[in-house]
XYZ file of C-alpha atoms in Angstrom:
177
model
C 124.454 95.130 144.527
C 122.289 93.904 142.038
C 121.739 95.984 139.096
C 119.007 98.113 137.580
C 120.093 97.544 133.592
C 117.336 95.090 132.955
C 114.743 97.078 134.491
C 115.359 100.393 133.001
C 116.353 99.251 130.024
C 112.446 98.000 129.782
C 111.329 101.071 131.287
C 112.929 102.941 128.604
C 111.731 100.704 125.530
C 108.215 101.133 126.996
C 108.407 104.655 126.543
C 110.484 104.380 123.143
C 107.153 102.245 121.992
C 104.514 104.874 123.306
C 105.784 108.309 122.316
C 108.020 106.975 119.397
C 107.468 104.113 117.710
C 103.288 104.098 117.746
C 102.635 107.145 115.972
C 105.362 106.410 113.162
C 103.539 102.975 113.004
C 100.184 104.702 112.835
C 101.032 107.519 109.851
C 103.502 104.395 108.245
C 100.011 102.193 107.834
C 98.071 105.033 106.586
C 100.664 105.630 104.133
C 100.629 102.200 103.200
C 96.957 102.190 103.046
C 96.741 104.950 101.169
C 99.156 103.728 98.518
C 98.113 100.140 98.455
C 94.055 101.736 97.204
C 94.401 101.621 93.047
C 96.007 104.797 91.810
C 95.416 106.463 95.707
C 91.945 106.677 95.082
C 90.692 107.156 98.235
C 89.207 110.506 98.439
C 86.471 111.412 100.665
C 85.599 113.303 103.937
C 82.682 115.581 104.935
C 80.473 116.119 101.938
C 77.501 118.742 101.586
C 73.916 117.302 100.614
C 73.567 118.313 97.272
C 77.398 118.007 96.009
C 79.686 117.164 93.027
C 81.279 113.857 93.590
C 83.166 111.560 92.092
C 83.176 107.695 91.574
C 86.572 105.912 90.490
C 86.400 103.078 88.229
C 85.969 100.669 90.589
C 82.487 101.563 90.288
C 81.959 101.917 94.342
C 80.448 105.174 96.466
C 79.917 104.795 100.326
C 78.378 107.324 102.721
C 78.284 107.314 106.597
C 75.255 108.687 108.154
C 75.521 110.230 111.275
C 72.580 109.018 112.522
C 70.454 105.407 112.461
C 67.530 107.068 110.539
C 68.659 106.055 106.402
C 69.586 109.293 104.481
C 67.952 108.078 101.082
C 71.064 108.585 99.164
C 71.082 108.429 95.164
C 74.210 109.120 93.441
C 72.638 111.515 89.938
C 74.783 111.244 86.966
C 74.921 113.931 84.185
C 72.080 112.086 82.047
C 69.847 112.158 85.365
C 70.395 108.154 85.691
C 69.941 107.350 89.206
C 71.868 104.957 91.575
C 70.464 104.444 94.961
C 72.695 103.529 97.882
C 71.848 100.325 99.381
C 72.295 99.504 103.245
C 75.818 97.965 103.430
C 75.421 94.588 105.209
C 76.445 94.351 109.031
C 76.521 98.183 109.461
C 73.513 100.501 110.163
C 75.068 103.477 109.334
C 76.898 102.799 106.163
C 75.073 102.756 102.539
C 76.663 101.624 99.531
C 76.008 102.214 95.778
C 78.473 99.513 93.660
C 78.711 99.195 89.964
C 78.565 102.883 88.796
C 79.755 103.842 86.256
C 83.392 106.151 86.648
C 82.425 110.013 86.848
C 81.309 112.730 88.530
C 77.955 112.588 90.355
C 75.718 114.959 91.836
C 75.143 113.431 96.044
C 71.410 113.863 96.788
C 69.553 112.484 100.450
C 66.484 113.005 100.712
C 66.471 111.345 104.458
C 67.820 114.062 105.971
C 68.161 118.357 106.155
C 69.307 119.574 102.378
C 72.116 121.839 104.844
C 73.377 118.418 106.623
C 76.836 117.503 106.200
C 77.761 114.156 105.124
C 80.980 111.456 105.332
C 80.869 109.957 101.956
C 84.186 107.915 100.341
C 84.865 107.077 96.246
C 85.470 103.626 97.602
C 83.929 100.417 99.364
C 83.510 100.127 103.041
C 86.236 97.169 103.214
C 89.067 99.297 101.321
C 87.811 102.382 103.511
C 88.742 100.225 107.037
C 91.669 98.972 105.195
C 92.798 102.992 105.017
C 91.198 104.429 107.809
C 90.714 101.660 110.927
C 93.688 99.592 110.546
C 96.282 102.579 111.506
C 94.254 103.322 114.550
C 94.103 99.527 115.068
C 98.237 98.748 114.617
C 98.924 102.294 116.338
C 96.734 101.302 119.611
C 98.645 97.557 119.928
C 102.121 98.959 119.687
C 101.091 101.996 122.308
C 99.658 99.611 124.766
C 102.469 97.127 123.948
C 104.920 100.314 125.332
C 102.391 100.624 128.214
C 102.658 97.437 129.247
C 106.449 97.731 129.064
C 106.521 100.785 130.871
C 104.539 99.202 133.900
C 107.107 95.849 134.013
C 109.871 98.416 133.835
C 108.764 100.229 137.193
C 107.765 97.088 138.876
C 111.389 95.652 138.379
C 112.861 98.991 139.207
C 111.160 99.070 142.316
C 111.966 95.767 143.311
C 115.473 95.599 142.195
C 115.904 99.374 144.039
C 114.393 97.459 147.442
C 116.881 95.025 147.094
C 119.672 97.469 146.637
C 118.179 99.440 150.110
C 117.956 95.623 152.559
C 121.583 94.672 150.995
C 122.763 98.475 152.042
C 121.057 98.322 155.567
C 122.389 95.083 155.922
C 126.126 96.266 155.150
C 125.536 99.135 157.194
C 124.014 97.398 160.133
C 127.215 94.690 160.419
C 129.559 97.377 160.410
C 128.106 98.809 163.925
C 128.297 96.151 165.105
């Protein structure tokens, strides 16, 4: 009879990939991200209008706007110097302030509600996909990779198991007879 290693063997490494081996690629890249930013730098999440932040010394602020319509985003510094962020090239919903001075910063957009909530990052928008996109990115190939895996697994299965059922009804059938 012929065997079913092959096929389950695939079957099971499929799986392995999916439920295993993606998310520890996923969390292992963010790490990696994360680490590979100058001094793990890379703070930033939801920010209120209005708020404290703070710029690293690579002189670089970035804020996501939840909507198309421009925010009007200035970073303020203690000594009211203003640093308006720009529109960040090839994204309409990204601005960008570069060459500021390290420090802290008051956040103020005028372009939308003083209550809104904001996505804003100490860094630029390539070092942010660097941390944030590429896990999703390496964590999505090695899933699908399993998926794909999985599917060859049950097709071979299935045909090596209808194999295994004509040689048996064959066997069967010649020893009626």
């Amino acid at each position: 009879l012929p065997g079913r290693g092959g096929a389950v063997t695939t079957l099971v490494l499929g799986v392995v990939l999916m439920v295993i081996i993606a998310p520890v690629v996923f969390f292992a890249t963010m790490i990696a991200g994360l680490a590979g930013t100058d001094s793990n730098s890379v703070k930033g999440g939801t920010t209120d209008n209005g708020s404290v932040v703070t710029v690293t010394a690579d002189g670089y602020f970035t804020v996501s706007a939840s909507s198309s319509k421009d925010p009007a985003c200035s970073l303020i510094g203690a000594d009211d110097k203003s640093y308006k962020l720009e529109s960040y090239a090839g994204s309409d919903s990204m601005y960008v302030a570069s060459g500021v001075p390290a420090g802290s910063y008051v956040l103020k957009c005028d372009g939308i509600a003083s209550d809104a909530t904001i996505y804003a990052y100490n860094a630029s928008p390539e070092v942010i996909a660097k941390v944030f996109a590429m896990p999703f990115l390496w964590g999505t190939i090695v899933g699908v990779v399993g998926l794909i895996l999985l599917i060859v697994g049950i097709v071979l299965l299935v045909k090596v198991n209808g194999k295994r059922r004509r040689i048996t009804q064959e066997a069967m059938l010649s020893a009626v007879r």
